[in-house]
Every structure is written in structure tokens, then in C-alpha cells.
Coordinates of C-alpha atoms in Angstrom, one line a residue:
Chain A
M72 CA -0.1 0.1 0.0
E73 CA 1.4 3.5 -0.9
L74 CA 1.2 6.6 1.5
K75 CA -0.3 9.4 -0.3
K76 CA 0.1 12.3 2.0
P77 CA 1.9 13.1 5.3
A78 CA -0.4 12.4 8.1
M79 CA -0.6 12.6 11.9
A80 CA -2.2 10.5 14.7
G81 CA -2.5 10.8 18.3
T82 CA -1.1 13.4 21.1
T83 CA 1.9 14.4 23.3
E84 CA -0.4 14.0 26.3
S85 CA 0.8 11.3 29.0
S86 CA 0.3 7.7 28.0
D87 CA -0.1 8.6 24.5
V88 CA 1.9 8.9 21.6
M89 CA 2.1 11.0 18.4
I90 CA 2.8 9.2 15.2
T91 CA 3.6 11.2 11.9
L92 CA 3.9 9.3 8.8
R93 CA 5.2 10.6 5.1
P94 CA 5.7 8.6 2.1
N95 CA 9.4 8.0 1.6
P96 CA 10.6 8.7 -1.8
E97 CA 13.8 6.9 -1.3
G98 CA 12.1 3.6 -0.6
G99 CA 12.0 1.4 2.9
I100 CA 10.9 2.3 6.3
V101 CA 12.6 4.5 8.5
I102 CA 11.7 5.0 12.0
D103 CA 12.6 8.1 14.3
L104 CA 11.6 7.4 17.9
K105 CA 11.6 9.7 20.7
S106 CA 10.6 8.4 24.2
D107 CA 11.8 8.6 27.6
V108 CA 11.7 4.7 28.2
K109 CA 13.5 4.2 24.7
A110 CA 16.1 2.2 26.4
L111 CA 13.6 -0.2 28.0
F112 CA 10.8 -0.2 25.4
G113 CA 12.1 1.0 22.3
D114 CA 12.7 -2.4 20.8
A115 CA 8.8 -3.3 21.6
I116 CA 7.5 0.2 20.2
E117 CA 9.5 -0.3 16.9
K118 CA 8.0 -4.0 16.8
T119 CA 4.3 -2.8 17.1
I120 CA 5.1 -0.1 14.4
L121 CA 6.5 -2.4 12.0
E122 CA 3.8 -5.1 12.6
V123 CA 1.1 -2.7 11.6
L124 CA 3.0 -1.4 8.6
K125 CA 3.3 -4.9 7.4
E126 CA -0.4 -5.9 8.0
F127 CA -1.3 -2.8 5.9
Q128 CA 1.5 -3.7 3.6
V129 CA 3.3 -0.7 3.7
E130 CA 6.6 -0.8 2.3
N131 CA 7.8 2.9 2.1
A132 CA 7.4 5.2 5.0
L133 CA 9.0 7.6 7.0
V134 CA 7.8 7.3 10.8
N135 CA 8.0 9.8 13.3
V136 CA 7.3 8.6 16.8
V137 CA 6.8 11.1 19.8
D138 CA 6.1 8.6 22.7
K139 CA 4.6 9.5 26.1
G140 CA 4.6 6.1 27.8
A141 CA 1.8 4.8 25.6
L142 CA 0.8 1.0 26.1
D143 CA 0.9 -1.4 23.3
F144 CA -2.7 -0.8 22.4
V145 CA -2.4 2.9 21.8
I146 CA 0.6 2.5 19.5
R147 CA -1.3 0.0 17.5
A148 CA -4.5 2.1 17.3
R149 CA -2.6 5.4 16.6
M150 CA -0.5 3.6 13.6
Q151 CA -3.8 2.3 12.3
C152 CA -5.3 5.6 12.1
A153 CA -2.0 7.3 10.7
V154 CA -1.9 4.7 8.1
C155 CA -5.5 5.0 6.9
R156 CA -5.1 8.9 7.1
A157 CA -1.7 8.8 4.9
A158 CA -3.2 6.3 2.7
E159 CA -6.3 7.8 2.3
I160 CA -8.3 4.6 2.8
Q161 CA -11.0 3.5 4.8
F162 CA -10.2 0.6 7.4
D163 CA -11.3 -3.0 6.3
W164 CA -12.2 -4.3 9.7
G165 CA -12.7 -7.5 8.1
K166 CA -8.9 -7.9 8.4
E167 CA -9.1 -7.9 12.1
D168 CA -11.2 -11.1 12.2
A169 CA -7.8 -12.9 11.2
H170 CA -5.6 -10.8 13.6
G171 CA -4.8 -12.6 17.3
K172 CA -6.4 -15.9 15.9
Chain B
M155 CA -15.3 -12.5 33.5
A156 CA -18.0 -9.5 33.0
N157 CA -19.2 -7.9 36.0
E158 CA -23.1 -8.3 35.9
L159 CA -23.8 -5.3 38.5
M160 CA -25.1 -2.4 36.8
R161 CA -25.4 0.2 39.7
T162 CA -22.8 2.8 38.3
S163 CA -21.7 3.5 34.7
L164 CA -18.8 5.9 34.1
Y165 CA -18.3 7.5 30.4
A166 CA -14.3 7.4 29.2
G167 CA -14.0 9.7 26.0
G168 CA -12.5 7.7 23.2
T169 CA -10.1 10.3 22.5
S170 CA -7.6 10.3 25.6
P171 CA -5.6 7.0 26.2
V172 CA -4.6 8.3 30.0
K173 CA -8.4 8.7 30.9
M174 CA -9.7 5.6 29.1
I175 CA -6.8 3.8 31.3
Q176 CA -7.4 5.6 34.6
A177 CA -11.4 4.9 34.2
G178 CA -10.5 1.1 34.7
F179 CA -9.4 1.7 38.2
Y180 CA -12.4 3.4 39.5
N181 CA -15.2 1.7 41.6
E182 CA -17.7 1.9 38.6
D183 CA -19.7 -1.2 37.9
C184 CA -20.0 -0.5 34.2
L185 CA -17.7 1.4 31.9
V186 CA -18.5 3.3 28.7
Y187 CA -16.1 4.2 26.1
D188 CA -17.6 7.1 24.2
L189 CA -17.5 7.5 20.6
E190 CA -20.3 9.8 20.5
D191 CA -20.4 13.2 22.4
S192 CA -16.9 13.7 23.7
V193 CA -15.3 12.9 20.6
S194 CA -15.0 15.9 18.1
A195 CA -15.9 15.3 14.3
G196 CA -12.5 15.2 12.9
E197 CA -11.2 12.5 15.5
K198 CA -14.0 10.2 15.2
D199 CA -11.8 7.6 13.2
A200 CA -8.8 8.1 16.0
A201 CA -11.4 7.4 18.9
R202 CA -12.9 4.2 17.0
F203 CA -9.3 2.7 16.7
L204 CA -8.5 3.7 20.2
V205 CA -11.6 2.2 21.7
Y206 CA -11.5 -0.9 19.8
N207 CA -8.0 -1.7 20.6
A208 CA -8.8 -0.8 24.5
V209 CA -11.6 -3.2 24.7
K210 CA -10.1 -5.8 22.7
Y211 CA -6.5 -5.9 23.9
Q212 CA -6.5 -4.0 27.3
R213 CA -10.1 -4.9 28.7
P214 CA -10.2 -4.0 32.6
A215 CA -11.0 -6.9 34.6
G216 CA -13.8 -7.3 36.4
K217 CA -16.3 -4.4 34.5
Y218 CA -19.1 -4.6 32.4
I219 CA -17.7 -3.2 29.4
L220 CA -19.8 -0.7 27.0
I221 CA -19.3 1.2 23.7
R222 CA -21.4 4.0 23.2
V223 CA -21.5 4.5 19.3
N224 CA -22.7 7.3 17.3
G225 CA -26.3 8.4 16.5
I226 CA -28.3 6.2 14.4
Y227 CA -28.6 8.5 11.6
S228 CA -24.9 9.5 11.8
Q229 CA -22.5 8.6 8.8
E230 CA -20.2 7.1 11.7
L231 CA -22.6 4.4 12.9
D232 CA -21.6 1.5 10.6
E233 CA -18.1 1.9 11.0
D234 CA -18.7 2.2 14.7
L235 CA -20.5 -0.9 14.7
E236 CA -17.9 -2.7 12.7
A237 CA -15.5 -1.8 15.3
A238 CA -17.3 -2.1 18.3
V239 CA -18.9 -5.6 17.6
R240 CA -15.5 -7.0 16.8
A241 CA -14.0 -5.5 20.2
Q242 CA -16.7 -7.5 22.0
P243 CA -17.9 -5.5 24.8
D244 CA -20.5 -6.7 26.8
A245 CA -23.1 -4.2 25.2
I246 CA -23.1 -1.4 22.7
R247 CA -25.0 1.8 24.2
I248 CA -27.0 3.1 21.6
P249 CA -27.7 7.0 21.9
K250 CA -31.0 8.7 21.2
V251 CA -33.4 5.9 20.4
E252 CA -36.8 6.8 19.5
Y253 CA -38.5 4.1 17.7
A254 CA -38.3 0.0 18.3
E255 CA -37.7 -0.2 14.3
E256 CA -34.2 1.6 14.9
V257 CA -33.3 -0.9 17.5
K258 CA -34.3 -3.7 14.9
R259 CA -32.2 -2.5 12.3
I260 CA -29.3 -2.0 14.2
D261 CA -30.0 -5.9 15.7
E262 CA -29.9 -6.9 12.2
K263 CA -26.6 -5.1 11.1
V264 CA -24.8 -6.3 14.5
T265 CA -25.9 -10.1 13.5
A266 CA -24.5 -9.6 10.1
I267 CA -21.2 -8.5 11.3
E268 CA -21.2 -11.2 14.0
Q269 CA -21.9 -13.7 11.3
K270 CA -19.1 -12.4 9.1
A271 CA -16.5 -12.2 11.7
G272 CA -17.4 -15.7 13.0
L273 CA -18.6 -14.4 16.6
P274 CA -21.5 -16.1 18.6
V275 CA -24.7 -14.3 17.5
G276 CA -26.4 -12.4 19.8
G277 CA -23.3 -11.7 22.4
V278 CA -23.4 -8.3 22.3
K279 CA -26.3 -6.6 24.1
F280 CA -27.7 -3.4 24.0
W281 CA -28.5 -0.4 26.3
C282 CA -30.9 2.1 24.6
N283 CA -30.5 5.8 25.7
I284 CA -34.0 7.6 25.7
E285 CA -33.3 10.9 25.4
S286 CA -36.3 12.5 23.6
Y287 CA -40.2 12.6 24.2
L288 CA -40.6 10.4 21.3
G289 CA -38.2 7.8 22.8
V290 CA -40.2 8.1 26.1
L291 CA -43.6 7.5 24.5
S292 CA -42.0 4.4 22.5
A293 CA -40.0 3.0 25.6
Q294 CA -42.1 0.0 25.9
Q295 CA -41.7 -1.1 22.3
I296 CA -37.9 -0.3 22.4
A297 CA -37.5 -2.4 25.6
T298 CA -38.7 -5.3 23.7
A299 CA -37.5 -4.7 20.2
S300 CA -34.7 -7.2 20.2
P301 CA -33.5 -10.0 23.0
R302 CA -30.0 -8.0 23.0
V303 CA -31.6 -5.1 24.9
V304 CA -30.8 -5.3 28.6
A305 CA -31.1 -1.9 29.8
M306 CA -32.7 1.3 28.9
A307 CA -31.2 4.6 30.5
L308 CA -32.9 8.1 30.3
G309 CA -30.9 10.9 28.9
A310 CA -32.2 13.9 30.9
E311 CA -30.6 17.0 29.3
D312 CA -31.7 16.0 25.9
F313 CA -35.1 14.8 27.1
T314 CA -35.9 18.4 28.6
A315 CA -34.5 20.1 25.5
S316 CA -37.1 18.2 23.3
M317 CA -39.7 19.3 25.6
S318 CA -38.8 22.8 25.8
A319 CA -38.3 22.3 29.8
Q320 CA -36.1 23.7 32.2
R321 CA -33.5 21.2 33.9
T322 CA -33.8 21.7 37.4
K323 CA -32.0 19.9 40.5
P324 CA -35.2 18.8 42.0
G325 CA -36.2 16.8 38.8
W326 CA -39.7 17.4 38.4
E327 CA -39.6 17.9 34.6
I328 CA -38.4 14.3 34.4
F329 CA -40.6 12.7 36.8
Y330 CA -43.0 11.2 34.2
A331 CA -40.1 10.2 32.0
R332 CA -38.4 8.6 34.7
N333 CA -41.5 6.4 35.6
A334 CA -42.3 5.7 31.9
I335 CA -38.7 4.4 31.3
L336 CA -38.8 2.5 34.7
M337 CA -42.2 0.8 33.9
A338 CA -41.3 -0.3 30.4
C339 CA -38.2 -1.9 31.9
R340 CA -40.1 -3.7 34.6
A341 CA -42.5 -5.0 32.1
A342 CA -39.6 -6.3 29.8
G343 CA -37.4 -7.5 32.8
I344 CA -34.5 -5.5 31.8
S345 CA -32.3 -2.8 33.9
A346 CA -33.6 0.5 34.6
Q347 CA -30.8 3.1 34.4
D348 CA -31.4 6.4 35.6
A349 CA -30.1 10.0 34.5
V350 CA -27.1 11.8 35.2
F351 CA -26.9 14.3 38.0
S352 CA -24.7 16.9 36.2
D353 CA -23.3 19.1 39.0
I354 CA -20.3 17.5 39.9
N355 CA -19.6 20.2 42.6
D356 CA -22.7 19.6 44.7
P357 CA -22.8 16.4 46.4
E358 CA -25.6 17.4 48.7
G359 CA -27.7 17.7 45.5
L360 CA -26.7 14.5 44.1
K361 CA -27.6 12.6 47.8
K362 CA -31.1 14.4 46.8
D363 CA -31.1 13.2 43.7
L364 CA -30.3 9.7 44.6
E365 CA -33.3 9.4 47.0
M366 CA -35.4 10.0 44.2
T367 CA -33.6 7.4 41.9
R368 CA -33.8 4.4 44.6
A369 CA -37.2 5.5 45.9
L370 CA -38.6 5.0 42.4
G371 CA -36.7 1.8 41.9
F372 CA -33.8 2.3 39.5
D373 CA -31.3 -0.3 39.2
G374 CA -28.5 2.1 38.4
K375 CA -27.3 5.5 37.1
T376 CA -24.8 7.0 35.0
C377 CA -21.9 9.1 36.7
V378 CA -20.5 12.0 34.9
H379 CA -17.4 12.1 37.1
P380 CA -15.5 9.5 39.2
R381 CA -16.3 11.6 42.3
Q382 CA -20.0 10.6 42.0
I383 CA -19.3 6.8 41.9
D384 CA -19.2 5.8 45.5
A385 CA -22.4 7.6 46.3
V386 CA -24.1 6.0 43.8
N387 CA -22.7 2.7 44.3
G388 CA -24.0 3.3 48.0
C389 CA -27.3 4.2 46.9
F390 CA -28.1 0.6 45.4
T391 CA -26.3 -1.2 48.1
P392 CA -28.6 -2.3 51.2
S393 CA -27.8 -1.2 54.4
P394 CA -27.2 -3.7 57.2
K395 CA -30.5 -2.8 58.7
E396 CA -32.3 -3.2 55.7
I397 CA -30.7 -6.5 55.2
R398 CA -31.6 -7.7 58.8
N399 CA -35.3 -6.5 57.9
A400 CA -35.3 -8.3 54.7
Q401 CA -34.1 -11.5 56.5
R402 CA -36.9 -11.1 59.2
V403 CA -39.4 -11.1 56.7
L404 CA -38.4 -14.2 55.0
E405 CA -37.8 -15.9 58.2
A406 CA -41.2 -14.9 59.3
L407 CA -42.6 -16.4 56.3
E408 CA -40.8 -19.6 56.7
E409 CA -41.9 -20.1 60.1
A410 CA -45.7 -19.4 59.1
A411 CA -45.2 -21.9 56.5
R412 CA -43.7 -24.5 58.8
N413 CA -46.7 -24.0 61.2
H414 CA -49.3 -24.0 58.5
T415 CA -50.8 -20.7 59.8
G416 CA -52.8 -19.0 57.1
V417 CA -51.4 -15.9 57.9
C418 CA -47.9 -14.4 58.7
V419 CA -47.6 -11.7 61.3
L420 CA -44.3 -9.9 62.0
D421 CA -43.8 -7.0 64.5
G422 CA -47.8 -6.6 64.7
G423 CA -48.0 -6.2 60.9
M424 CA -49.2 -8.7 58.1
V425 CA -46.7 -9.9 55.9
D426 CA -47.8 -9.8 52.5
K427 CA -46.7 -10.7 48.9
P428 CA -45.2 -7.2 48.0
M429 CA -43.1 -7.3 51.3
E430 CA -41.7 -10.5 50.1
L431 CA -40.9 -9.2 47.1
R432 CA -39.3 -6.3 48.4
A433 CA -37.4 -8.6 51.0
R434 CA -36.1 -10.7 48.2
T435 CA -34.7 -7.9 45.8
T436 CA -33.1 -6.3 48.8
L437 CA -31.2 -9.6 49.6
A438 CA -30.5 -10.1 45.8
K439 CA -29.0 -6.5 45.4
A440 CA -26.8 -7.1 48.8
A441 CA -25.4 -10.7 47.5
A442 CA -25.0 -8.8 43.8
A443 CA -22.9 -6.2 45.6
G444 CA -20.9 -9.0 47.3
I445 CA -22.2 -9.0 50.7
K446 CA -23.0 -12.3 52.3
V447 CA -26.5 -13.1 53.2
G448 CA -27.0 -16.4 54.7
G449 CA -29.7 -18.1 56.6
V450 CA -32.9 -17.7 54.5
K451 CA -33.9 -19.2 51.1

């Protein structure tokens, strides 16, 4: 799936995460993560981001992440929203039926 | 396992992760994740994703979980239902219901999603918010419109607006609506949920309002702020004196049955069927609130 425009989801409120997605003209996925808990949870945050990108089949993206201690479900939700906004698509909820089974 | 107590419901707006997480730590029985009034038009998509993931992956233990979807005629409703049904809350709270047909149409949509997703059909229940004079007039039909309907709640602010009435603290302007909804709930055998008391800085006003809530016979009440929860829970939990009185009524009935006396008398007064029913309801409420009640059946 191709990202068509820059898009953002989330906030910098405590327990939230602000994610900005941009198309990457040079190809590939580049994640820029800022988080006070990066040393402890940086790998887990990046894993969730990559999982969601994979589910949407997004292969080229610049991902800017400002984490304020978000739990995994929040990161997942903000990523799903940012991808839908950047790709200008409506989410296919049927895809969730297979997720987690 | 869901908590089947429905004394208090607390709304958590679907826009703020921190408020959604905090809401799971208060003493409310029912937690309502909101997609409707607390979410601005531009954030409906974000709230839907957040609430879906919260309920599916971070569900607070021991609480009855609801998702309030957007209005029946809003462009958000279909996608709200797609998300909400798949998140598998205990119930979906439907705002501004006015006709039984509306509930039937949503039931059909929910059933289709459950079938498509391979989920048990009928698992997700409905709470119907009655928020206009049309809804009050149709309350009985709405309560029985679908087996999914397990509760109805009065939305007093919108109701009074629809009536061109003034909302006051004594609440006489909603007295009829409260009773109409209660009777419809009793006839259908579902839970009756009272309107919110909006002034979070008036604990005395809340106490007076709760006296009406309890006297009329409601099963629960929606809270607008966590600080109202303990007072509302207390309102629906029988006191030790009430529990003892209920036990004495049932003990007197048992003794009368054992002795084959036609009439049962307690403290000089006759124990009749309504007294027995009230006593059993009191003990059921106590047991539901986790109070150990023994000795009588």
C-alpha cells in the first residue's frame, strides 16, 4: 500500500503517542523514535510499528514517533489511524477477524 | 468474566488514552467507552481505533464494558458497529433511540457483523438511551424490540431540551419520563438506568437526587465524574438494617409455612406478597454487591 500524503495521529499527552507518517521517496521504512523509555521499550515500540505497517503492506514510509509512555494498544491504534489517513483509505474491519487468532 | 452489577456507569471519552486507562481503576460497575458526544468530528476515526484496541487488548478486569456508538442516523454508525462488535464489549450503548424499528435495524446490522466475523450471534447486548419525548412514548416497544436489549437509560438533558422544559435539580420535569422508562424496563424484565446528575460540585444535590432514584426503583445510574461513583454505588447497596429486616420477613414467612398458619405476622403487621418481593429484591441486591447473606432462601 502506498502512502499518499503526510498524516498524523495521537497526541503528546501522557500515556499517548504522536505518530507522523510520510511517504518515503527513497524507499524502505525509517523510524525516528523519541521516548523517555526508549532504552527499556524502544524495541517493543518499533516492533508494534513494523507489525502494523506489515498488516497494511506499507513498504515505504518515514515514521516519526513521539512516545509519552503509551501502552501497546495505544501505539497500535495510533498507527492504524495514521496509515489510514496517510493512504486515504477506509479501514477494512474484516481484516481484524484474522488478527490475534 | 464481566461484572453483572449495573449500579454505576462511567463514561470515558475515546480520545484520551490516559483517561481511558484511569477509568478502569475506579469503583464503577460499568465502563462506557464513548465514540459519540465526547469526540470531535475530526477525531472520530482515531477514537474508533483507540476504543477498539482498548476493549480488545486492554480490557479492565471485573467490569461490564460498553461502547457508546454515534447516533443512529450519523454517517459514523456503520463503521462504529464494525469496530464495536469485533471488540466484543458486553454491550453497545445506542444513543437517542426513539423507535423500536431503529433497534431492530441495528440488531440486523450487528447480527450480520457477528456472522461475518465468526462471532457468537447475540453475544453483544444493547443499552438504549432514551433522550427525547418520542423515545419515552415508545419506551415499552423499544425495551422489547430485540432480545439484545438488556437496559434502558434516561438522557435527561436531551429529553428536557426536546420538551422545551427547564432542567432543574429537584427534577420534576423528568419525573414522568423516569417512571415511564422504569415501567417499560420492569415490563420487559431489563435493567432501568437513571439519568445523570450533572453538577459534579454539588454532593448534597446528588444525595437528594439519589433519594429519588432509589425511591422510584432504578437499578443504576450513570455518573459524569469518578467522584460520584461511591455515592451512587452506596445508593444501590442495601444497608445492614435493610438486610436484617429483609431476612426477618423471609424468616417469618418460613415459620408461618412450617406452622401452617394462614397469615404471617411480623412486629404486629401482616407480611404480604409485596413485602416478600421487596425482601427478596433487597437480599438479591446485597448478594450482587458482594455482601454475604445467609440463613434464608
